[in-house]
Tab-separated table of C-alpha atoms and ligand atoms in Angstrom:
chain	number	residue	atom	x	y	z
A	1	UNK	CA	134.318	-3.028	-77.122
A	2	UNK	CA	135.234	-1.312	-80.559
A	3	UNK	CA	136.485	2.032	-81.200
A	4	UNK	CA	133.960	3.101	-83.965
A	5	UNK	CA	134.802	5.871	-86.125
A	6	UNK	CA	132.635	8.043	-87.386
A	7	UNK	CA	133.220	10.136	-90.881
A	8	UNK	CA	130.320	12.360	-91.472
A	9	UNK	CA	128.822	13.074	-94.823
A	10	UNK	CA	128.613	16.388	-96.422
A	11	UNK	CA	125.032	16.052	-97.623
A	12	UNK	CA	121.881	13.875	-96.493
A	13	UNK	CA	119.838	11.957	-99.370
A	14	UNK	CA	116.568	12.517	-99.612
A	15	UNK	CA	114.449	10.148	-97.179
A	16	UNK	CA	111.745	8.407	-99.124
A	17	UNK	CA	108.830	10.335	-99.624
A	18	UNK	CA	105.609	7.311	-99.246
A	19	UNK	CA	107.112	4.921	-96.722
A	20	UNK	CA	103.430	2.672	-98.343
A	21	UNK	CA	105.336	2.158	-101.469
A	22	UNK	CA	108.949	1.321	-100.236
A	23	UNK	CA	110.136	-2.333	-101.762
A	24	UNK	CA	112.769	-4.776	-99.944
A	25	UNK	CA	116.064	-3.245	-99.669
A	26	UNK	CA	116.277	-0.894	-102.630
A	27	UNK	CA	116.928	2.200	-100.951
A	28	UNK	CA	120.916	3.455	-99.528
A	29	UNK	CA	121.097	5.525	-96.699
A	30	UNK	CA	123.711	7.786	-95.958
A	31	UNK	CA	126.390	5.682	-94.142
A	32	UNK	CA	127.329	2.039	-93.623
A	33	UNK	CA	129.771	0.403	-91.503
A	34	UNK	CA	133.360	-1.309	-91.971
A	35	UNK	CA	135.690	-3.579	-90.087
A	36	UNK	CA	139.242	-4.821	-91.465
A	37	UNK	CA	140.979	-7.831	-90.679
A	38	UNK	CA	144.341	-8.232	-91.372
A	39	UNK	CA	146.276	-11.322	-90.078
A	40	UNK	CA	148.237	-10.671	-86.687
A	41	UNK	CA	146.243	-7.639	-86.199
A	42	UNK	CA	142.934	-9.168	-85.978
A	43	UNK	CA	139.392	-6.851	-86.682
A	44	UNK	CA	140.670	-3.658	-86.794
A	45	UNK	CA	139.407	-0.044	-87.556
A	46	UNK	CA	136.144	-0.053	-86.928
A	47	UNK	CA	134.781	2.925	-88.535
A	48	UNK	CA	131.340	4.577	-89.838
A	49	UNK	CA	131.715	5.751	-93.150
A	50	UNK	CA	129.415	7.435	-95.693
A	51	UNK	CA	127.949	4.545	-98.050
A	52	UNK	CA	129.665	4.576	-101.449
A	53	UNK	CA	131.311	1.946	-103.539
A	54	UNK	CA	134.372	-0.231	-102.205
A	55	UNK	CA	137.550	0.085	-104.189
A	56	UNK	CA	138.792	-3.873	-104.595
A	57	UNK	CA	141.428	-5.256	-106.383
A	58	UNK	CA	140.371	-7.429	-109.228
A	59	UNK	CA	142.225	-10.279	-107.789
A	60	UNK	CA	140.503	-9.946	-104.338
A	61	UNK	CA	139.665	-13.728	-103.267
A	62	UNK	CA	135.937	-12.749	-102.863
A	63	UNK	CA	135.295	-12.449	-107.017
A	64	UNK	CA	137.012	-15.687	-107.414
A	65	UNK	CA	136.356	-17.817	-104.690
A	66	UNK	CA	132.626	-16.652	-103.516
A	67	UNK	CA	134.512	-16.555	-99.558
A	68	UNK	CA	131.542	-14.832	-98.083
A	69	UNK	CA	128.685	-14.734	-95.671
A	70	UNK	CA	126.131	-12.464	-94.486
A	71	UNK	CA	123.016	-11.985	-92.482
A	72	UNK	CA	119.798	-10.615	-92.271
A	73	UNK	CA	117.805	-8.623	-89.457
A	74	UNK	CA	115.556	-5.434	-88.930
A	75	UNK	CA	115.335	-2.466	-87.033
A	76	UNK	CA	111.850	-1.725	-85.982
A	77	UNK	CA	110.502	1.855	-84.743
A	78	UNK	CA	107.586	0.715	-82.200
A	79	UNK	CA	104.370	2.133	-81.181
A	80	UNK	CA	106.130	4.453	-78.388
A	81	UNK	CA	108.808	5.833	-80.947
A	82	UNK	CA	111.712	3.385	-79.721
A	83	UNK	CA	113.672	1.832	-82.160
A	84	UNK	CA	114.507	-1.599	-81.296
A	85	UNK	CA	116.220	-4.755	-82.931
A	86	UNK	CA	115.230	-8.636	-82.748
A	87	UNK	CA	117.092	-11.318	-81.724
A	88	UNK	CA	120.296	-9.568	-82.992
A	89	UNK	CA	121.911	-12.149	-80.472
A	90	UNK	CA	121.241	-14.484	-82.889
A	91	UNK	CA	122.141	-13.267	-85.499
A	92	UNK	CA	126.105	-12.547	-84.309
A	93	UNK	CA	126.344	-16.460	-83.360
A	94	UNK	CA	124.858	-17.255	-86.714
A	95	UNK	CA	127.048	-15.148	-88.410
A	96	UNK	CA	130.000	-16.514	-86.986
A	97	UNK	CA	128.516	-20.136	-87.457
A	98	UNK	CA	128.518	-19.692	-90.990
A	99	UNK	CA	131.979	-17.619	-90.685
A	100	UNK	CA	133.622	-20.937	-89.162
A	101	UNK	CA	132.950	-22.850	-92.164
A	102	UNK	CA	134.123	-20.342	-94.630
A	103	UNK	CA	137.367	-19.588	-92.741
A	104	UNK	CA	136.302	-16.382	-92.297
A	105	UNK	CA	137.479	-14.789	-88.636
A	106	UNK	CA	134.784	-14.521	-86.343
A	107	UNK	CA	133.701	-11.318	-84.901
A	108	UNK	CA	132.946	-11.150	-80.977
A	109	UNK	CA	129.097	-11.102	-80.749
A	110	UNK	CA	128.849	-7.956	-78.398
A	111	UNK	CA	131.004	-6.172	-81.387
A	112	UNK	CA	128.866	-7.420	-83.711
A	113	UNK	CA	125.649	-6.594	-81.788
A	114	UNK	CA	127.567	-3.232	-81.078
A	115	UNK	CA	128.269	-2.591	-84.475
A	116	UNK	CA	124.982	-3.142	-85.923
A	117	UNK	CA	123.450	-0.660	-83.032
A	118	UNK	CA	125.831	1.994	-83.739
A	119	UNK	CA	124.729	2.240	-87.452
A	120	UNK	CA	121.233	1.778	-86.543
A	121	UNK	CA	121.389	4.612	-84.285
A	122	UNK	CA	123.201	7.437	-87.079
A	123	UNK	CA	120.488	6.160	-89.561
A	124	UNK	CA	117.567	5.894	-87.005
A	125	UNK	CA	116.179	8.262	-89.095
A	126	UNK	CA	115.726	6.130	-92.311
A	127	UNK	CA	113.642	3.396	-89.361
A	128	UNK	CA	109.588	3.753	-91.163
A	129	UNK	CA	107.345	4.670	-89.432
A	130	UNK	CA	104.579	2.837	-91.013
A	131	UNK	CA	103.126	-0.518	-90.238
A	132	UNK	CA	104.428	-3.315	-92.371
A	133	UNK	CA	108.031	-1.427	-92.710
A	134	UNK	CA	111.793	-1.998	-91.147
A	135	UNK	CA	114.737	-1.007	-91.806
A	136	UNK	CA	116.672	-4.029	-92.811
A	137	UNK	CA	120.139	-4.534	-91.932
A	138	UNK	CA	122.315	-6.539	-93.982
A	139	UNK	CA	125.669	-7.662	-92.277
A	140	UNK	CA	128.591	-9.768	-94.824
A	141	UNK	CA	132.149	-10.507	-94.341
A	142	UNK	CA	133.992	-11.477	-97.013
A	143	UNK	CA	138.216	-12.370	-97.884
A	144	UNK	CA	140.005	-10.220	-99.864
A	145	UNK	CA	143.595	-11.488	-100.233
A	146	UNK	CA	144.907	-9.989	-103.564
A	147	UNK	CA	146.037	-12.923	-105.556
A	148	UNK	CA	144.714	-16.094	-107.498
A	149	UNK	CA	146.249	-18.489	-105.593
A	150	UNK	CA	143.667	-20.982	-103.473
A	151	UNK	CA	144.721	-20.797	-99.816
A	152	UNK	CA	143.401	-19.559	-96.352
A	153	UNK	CA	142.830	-15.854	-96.884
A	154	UNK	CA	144.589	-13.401	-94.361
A	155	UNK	CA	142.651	-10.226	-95.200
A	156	UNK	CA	138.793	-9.843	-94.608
A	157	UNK	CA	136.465	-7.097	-94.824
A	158	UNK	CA	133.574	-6.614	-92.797
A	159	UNK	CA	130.481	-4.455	-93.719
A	160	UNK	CA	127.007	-3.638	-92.680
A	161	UNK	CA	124.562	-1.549	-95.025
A	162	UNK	CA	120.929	-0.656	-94.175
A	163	UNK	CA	117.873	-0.020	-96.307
A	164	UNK	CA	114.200	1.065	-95.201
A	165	UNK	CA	112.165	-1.878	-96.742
A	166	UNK	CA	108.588	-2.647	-97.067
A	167	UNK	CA	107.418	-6.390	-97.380
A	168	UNK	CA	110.021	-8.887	-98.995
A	169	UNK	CA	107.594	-10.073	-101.986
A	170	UNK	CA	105.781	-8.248	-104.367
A	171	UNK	CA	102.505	-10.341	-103.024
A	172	UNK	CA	103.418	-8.225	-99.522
A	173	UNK	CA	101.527	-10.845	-97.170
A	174	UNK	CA	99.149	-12.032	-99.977
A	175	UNK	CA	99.758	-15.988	-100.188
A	176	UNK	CA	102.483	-17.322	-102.487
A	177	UNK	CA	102.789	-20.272	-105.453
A	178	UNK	CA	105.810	-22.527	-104.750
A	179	UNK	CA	107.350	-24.760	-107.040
A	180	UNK	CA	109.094	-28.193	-106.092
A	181	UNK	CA	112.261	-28.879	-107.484
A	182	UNK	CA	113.087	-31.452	-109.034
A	183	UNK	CA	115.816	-31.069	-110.975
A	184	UNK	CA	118.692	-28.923	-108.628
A	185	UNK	CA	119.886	-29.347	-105.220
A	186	UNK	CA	120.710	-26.763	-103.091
A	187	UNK	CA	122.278	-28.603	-100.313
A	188	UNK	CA	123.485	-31.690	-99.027
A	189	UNK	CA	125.077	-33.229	-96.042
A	190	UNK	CA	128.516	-31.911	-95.414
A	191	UNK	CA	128.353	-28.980	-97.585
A	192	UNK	CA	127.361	-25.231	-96.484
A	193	UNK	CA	123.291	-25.544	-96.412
A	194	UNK	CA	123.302	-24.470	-92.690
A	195	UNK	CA	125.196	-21.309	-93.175
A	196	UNK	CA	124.371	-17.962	-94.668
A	197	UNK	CA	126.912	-17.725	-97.612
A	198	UNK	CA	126.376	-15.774	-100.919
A	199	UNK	CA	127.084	-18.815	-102.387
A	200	UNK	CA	124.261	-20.866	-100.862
A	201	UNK	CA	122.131	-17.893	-102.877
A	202	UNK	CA	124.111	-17.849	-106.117
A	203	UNK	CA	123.921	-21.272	-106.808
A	204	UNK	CA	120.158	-21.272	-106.010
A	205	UNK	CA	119.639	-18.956	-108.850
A	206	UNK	CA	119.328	-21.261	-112.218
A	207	UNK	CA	116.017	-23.049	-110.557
A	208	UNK	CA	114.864	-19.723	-109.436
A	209	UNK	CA	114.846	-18.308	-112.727
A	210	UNK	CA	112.759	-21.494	-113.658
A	211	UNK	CA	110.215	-21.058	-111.097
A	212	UNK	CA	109.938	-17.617	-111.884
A	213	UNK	CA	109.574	-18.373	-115.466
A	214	UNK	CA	106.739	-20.538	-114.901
A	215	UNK	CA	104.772	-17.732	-112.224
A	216	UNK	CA	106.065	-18.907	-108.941
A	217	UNK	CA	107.604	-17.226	-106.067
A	218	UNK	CA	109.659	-19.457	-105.044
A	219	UNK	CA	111.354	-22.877	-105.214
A	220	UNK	CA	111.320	-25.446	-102.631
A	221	UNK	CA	113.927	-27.486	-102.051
A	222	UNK	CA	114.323	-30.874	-101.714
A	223	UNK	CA	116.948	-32.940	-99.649
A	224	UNK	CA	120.248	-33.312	-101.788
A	225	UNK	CA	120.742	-37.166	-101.512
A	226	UNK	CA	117.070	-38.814	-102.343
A	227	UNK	CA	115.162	-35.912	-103.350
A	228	UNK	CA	112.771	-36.624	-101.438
A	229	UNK	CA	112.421	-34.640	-97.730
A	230	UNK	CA	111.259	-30.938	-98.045
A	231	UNK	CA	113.688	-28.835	-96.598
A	232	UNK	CA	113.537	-24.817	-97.359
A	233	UNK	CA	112.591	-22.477	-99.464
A	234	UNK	CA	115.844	-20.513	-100.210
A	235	UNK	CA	114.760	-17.072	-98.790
A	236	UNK	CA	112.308	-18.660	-95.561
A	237	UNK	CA	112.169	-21.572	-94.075
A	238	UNK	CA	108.518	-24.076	-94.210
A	239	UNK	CA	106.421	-25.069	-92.159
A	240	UNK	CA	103.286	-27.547	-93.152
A	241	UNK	CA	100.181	-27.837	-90.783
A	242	UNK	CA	99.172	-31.388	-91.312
A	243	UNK	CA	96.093	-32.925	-89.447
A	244	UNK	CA	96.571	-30.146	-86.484
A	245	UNK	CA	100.373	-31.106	-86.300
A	246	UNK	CA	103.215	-28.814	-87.515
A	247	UNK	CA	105.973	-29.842	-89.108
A	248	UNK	CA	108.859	-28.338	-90.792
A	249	UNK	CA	113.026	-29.571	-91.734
A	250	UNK	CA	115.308	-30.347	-88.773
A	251	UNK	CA	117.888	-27.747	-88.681
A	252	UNK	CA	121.076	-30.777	-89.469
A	253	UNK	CA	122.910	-29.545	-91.502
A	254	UNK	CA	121.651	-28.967	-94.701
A	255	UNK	CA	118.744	-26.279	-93.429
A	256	UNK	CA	119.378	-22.796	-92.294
A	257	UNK	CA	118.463	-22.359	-88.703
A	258	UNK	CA	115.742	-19.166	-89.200
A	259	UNK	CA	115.770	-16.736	-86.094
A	260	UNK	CA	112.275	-16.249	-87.809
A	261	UNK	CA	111.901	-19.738	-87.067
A	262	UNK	CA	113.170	-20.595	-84.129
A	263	UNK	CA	110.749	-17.565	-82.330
A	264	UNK	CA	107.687	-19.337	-84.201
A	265	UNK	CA	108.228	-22.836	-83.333
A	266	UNK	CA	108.194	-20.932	-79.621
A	267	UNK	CA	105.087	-19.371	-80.313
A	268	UNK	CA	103.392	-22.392	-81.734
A	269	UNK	CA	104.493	-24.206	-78.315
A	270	UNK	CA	103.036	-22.362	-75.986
A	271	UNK	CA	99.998	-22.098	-78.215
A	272	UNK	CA	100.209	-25.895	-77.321
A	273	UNK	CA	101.185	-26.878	-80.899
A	274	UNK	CA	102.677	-30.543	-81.554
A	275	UNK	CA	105.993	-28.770	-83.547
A	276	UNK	CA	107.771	-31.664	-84.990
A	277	UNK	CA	111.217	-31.100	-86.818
A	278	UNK	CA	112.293	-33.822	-88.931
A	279	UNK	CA	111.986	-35.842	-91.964
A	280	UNK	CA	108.592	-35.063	-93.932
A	281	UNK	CA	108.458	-36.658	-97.438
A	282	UNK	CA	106.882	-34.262	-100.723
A	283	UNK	CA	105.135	-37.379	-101.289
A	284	UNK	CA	103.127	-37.229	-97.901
A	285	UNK	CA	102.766	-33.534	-98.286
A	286	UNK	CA	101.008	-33.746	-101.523
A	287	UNK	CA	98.740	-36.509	-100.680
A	288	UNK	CA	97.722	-34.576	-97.507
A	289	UNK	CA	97.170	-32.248	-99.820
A	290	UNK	CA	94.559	-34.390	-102.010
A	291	UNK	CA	92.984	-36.067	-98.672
A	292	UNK	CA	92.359	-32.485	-97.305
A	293	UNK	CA	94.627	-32.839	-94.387
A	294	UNK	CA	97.360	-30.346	-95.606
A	295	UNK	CA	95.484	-27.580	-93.780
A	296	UNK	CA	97.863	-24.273	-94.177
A	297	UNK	CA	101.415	-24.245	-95.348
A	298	UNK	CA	104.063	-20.706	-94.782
A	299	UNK	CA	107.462	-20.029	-94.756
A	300	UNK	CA	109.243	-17.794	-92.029
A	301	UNK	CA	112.704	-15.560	-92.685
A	302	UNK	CA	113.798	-11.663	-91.446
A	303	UNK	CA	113.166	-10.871	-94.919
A	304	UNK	CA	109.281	-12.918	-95.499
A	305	UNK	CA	108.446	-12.826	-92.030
A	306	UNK	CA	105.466	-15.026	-92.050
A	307	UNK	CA	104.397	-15.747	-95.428
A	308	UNK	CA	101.293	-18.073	-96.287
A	309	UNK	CA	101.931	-20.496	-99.345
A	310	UNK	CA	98.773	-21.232	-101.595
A	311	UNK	CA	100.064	-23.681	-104.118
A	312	UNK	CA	102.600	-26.119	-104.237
A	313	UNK	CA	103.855	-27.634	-107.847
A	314	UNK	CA	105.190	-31.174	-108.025
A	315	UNK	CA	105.951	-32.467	-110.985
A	316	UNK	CA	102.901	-31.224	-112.548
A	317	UNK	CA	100.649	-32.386	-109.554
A	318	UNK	CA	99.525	-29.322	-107.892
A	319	UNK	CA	97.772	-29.009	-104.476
A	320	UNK	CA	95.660	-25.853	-103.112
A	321	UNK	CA	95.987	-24.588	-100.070
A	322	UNK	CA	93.552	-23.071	-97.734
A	323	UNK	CA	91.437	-21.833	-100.913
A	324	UNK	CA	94.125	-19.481	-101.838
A	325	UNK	CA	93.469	-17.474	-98.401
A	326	UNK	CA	95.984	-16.905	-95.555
A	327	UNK	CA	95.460	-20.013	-92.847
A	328	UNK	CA	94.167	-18.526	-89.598
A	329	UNK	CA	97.484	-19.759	-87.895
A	330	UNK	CA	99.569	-18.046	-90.217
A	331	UNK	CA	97.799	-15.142	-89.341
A	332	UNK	CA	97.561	-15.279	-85.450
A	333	UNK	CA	101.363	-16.390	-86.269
A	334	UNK	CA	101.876	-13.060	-88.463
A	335	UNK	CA	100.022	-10.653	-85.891
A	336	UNK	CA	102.249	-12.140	-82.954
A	337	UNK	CA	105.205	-11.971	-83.766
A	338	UNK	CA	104.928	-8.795	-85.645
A	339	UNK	CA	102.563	-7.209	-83.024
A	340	UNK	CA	106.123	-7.506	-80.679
A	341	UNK	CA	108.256	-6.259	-83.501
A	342	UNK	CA	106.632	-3.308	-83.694
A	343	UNK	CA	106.309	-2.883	-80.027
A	344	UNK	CA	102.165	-3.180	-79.779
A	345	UNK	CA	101.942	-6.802	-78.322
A	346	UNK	CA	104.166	-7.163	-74.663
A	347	UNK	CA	107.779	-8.667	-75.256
A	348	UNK	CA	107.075	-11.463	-72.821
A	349	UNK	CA	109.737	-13.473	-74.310
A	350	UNK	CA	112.364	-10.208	-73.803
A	351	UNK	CA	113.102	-10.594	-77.726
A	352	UNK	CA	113.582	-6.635	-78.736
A	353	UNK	CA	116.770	-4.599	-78.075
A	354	UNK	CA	116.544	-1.130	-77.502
A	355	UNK	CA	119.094	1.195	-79.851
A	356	UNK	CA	117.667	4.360	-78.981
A	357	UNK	CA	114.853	6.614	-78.931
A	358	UNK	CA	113.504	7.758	-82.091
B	1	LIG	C1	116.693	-12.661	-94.908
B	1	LIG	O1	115.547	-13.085	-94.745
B	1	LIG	O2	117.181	-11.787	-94.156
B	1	LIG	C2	117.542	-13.162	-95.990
B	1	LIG	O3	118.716	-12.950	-95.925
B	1	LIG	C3	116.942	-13.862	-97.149
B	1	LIG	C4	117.285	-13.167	-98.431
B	1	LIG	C5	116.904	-14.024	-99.576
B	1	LIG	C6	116.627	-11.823	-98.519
């Protein structure tokens, strides 16, 4: 159990004014959360601090080195004015999955999950209260030896900010054009697809720009090694409805295991869905595509929720999906899981964790 700190600030900011307009993660709040580690000592004090810019040497291992990882959930004020978390079980293991192969120390998941609540509860104020809106907790750990020199790091800092955030793209739940890529990797077998490091993100960035360049959303990826499975999308992960059939990546290695993900391929099962996770060649999606088999393609993540795709670019073929409209699935998918975010469908599945009232 930590000790947490808490250093309060001398004046609130201004909450914002129409929650309807609030974009992903733009906003500060008022305080965010830090954790040392020091070698010998372990995670040390724990403390609540008001938000503000970290003092860092230029040497610090992190600017050089890109040691880092970090993860993504919500807070979500629900129909009875509780605010409540999801799956932020999941998140702590996840963390310290991705922590493990950075040689970054792992935090205890019931510090981490205590950690997160604590801020959640001093800001509960900044939770929106309108449909559609979170407030979206962002987690990272990073090293910060002082020094060039490559070797295992003995100082880490751990942080958590918050920001009240409306939907992650600028579409909101409007379908979105993906381009394939053909050109860059972003992962392949041994490296760090599975985990969340900045890294992962940074490197991602030269075929985003691309995409963007040419009026997509987003780039999906294609396995590192024959360019030829889909995999993810970078900021969700995909899911194709084929013939009645879903199908999205196996989680092996290369994938990030969604939480998003995980709770739809649930759903989808005890909708009595056929899920398969595996091996599903571009090739077979685009000609189910042409055939009219490819019935609804979306991508799931904290950040996109459910989001329906309504193009896909490969190689200058192009494939329509669902006439530019939002699959039904997608949006019985959407409603669901959403409708036990926000505390108006039962959490049969006991997926939401209570913080406080609001
Ligand atoms: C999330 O969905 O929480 C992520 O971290 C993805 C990021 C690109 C916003």
């Amino acid at each position: 159990m930590l000790d947490i700190r808490i250093e309060k600030v001398s004046s609130y900011k201004e909450k914002p004014a129409d929650e309807s307009k609030l974009k992903f993660a733009k906003v500060q709040t008022d305080y965010m959360f830090l954790m040392n580690y020091t070698e010998g000592e372990g995670w040390h004090d724990a403390r609540i601090v008001p938000y503000g810019p970290f003092t860092l040497d230029p040497s610090c291992t992190v600017f050089h080195y890109g040691q880092e990882v970090f993860e993504g959930l919500k807070a979500y004020r629900s129909a009875d004015n509780k605010i409540q978390l999801f799956r932020p079980d999941c998140n702590a293991k996840r963390m310290n999955d991705s922590a493990e192969r950075l040689c970054i120390p792992a935090i205890p998941e019931e510090d981490f999950i205590q950690a997160v609540k604590a801020l959640v509860e001093i800001e509960k104020d900044w939770v929106p209260h309108i449909d559609g809106a979170s407030l979206y907790i962002r987690p990272f750990s990073f090293a910060c030896d002082v020094g060039l020199g490559l070797h295992t790091a003995l100082n880490h800092l751990f942080c958590i900010i918050v920001s009240p955030s409306g939907a992650y793209y600028p579409e909101g739940i409007n379908p979105v054009r993906i381009y394939v890529e053909d050109e860059y990797v972003r992962a392949a077998p041994g490296l760090t697809g599975y985990t969340k490091c900045g890294g992962n993100y940074g490197a991602s960035a030269k075929a985003a720009e691309k995409a963007e360049k040419l009026g997509f959303t987003q780039v999906l990826w294609l396995d590192g090694v024959e360019r030829k499975y889909v995999e993810e999308v970078g900021s969700m992960n995909l899911f194709f409805k084929i013939d009645g059939k879903i199908y999205t990546a196996a989680c092996d290695g290369t994938v990030l295991p969604g939480v998003t993900r995980r709770s739809c391929i649930e759903l989808l099962k005890d909708w009595g869905y056929e899920v398969i996770e595996g091996k599903l060649a571009i090739d077979d999606v685009m000609k189910a595509g042409h055939d009219g088999t490819l019935e609804e393609v979306f991508g799931t993540g904290t950040a996109a929720v459910v989001s329906p795709v309504k193009e896909l670019d490969w190689k200058g073929d192009k494939v329509f999906i669902c006439n530019g409209e939002i699959g039904p699935l997608t949006q019985k998918l959407y409603d669901n899981l959403t409708g036990i975010q926000w505390g108006k469908l039962p959490d049969t599945k006991g997926w939401m964790d209570f913080v406080c009232n609001g």
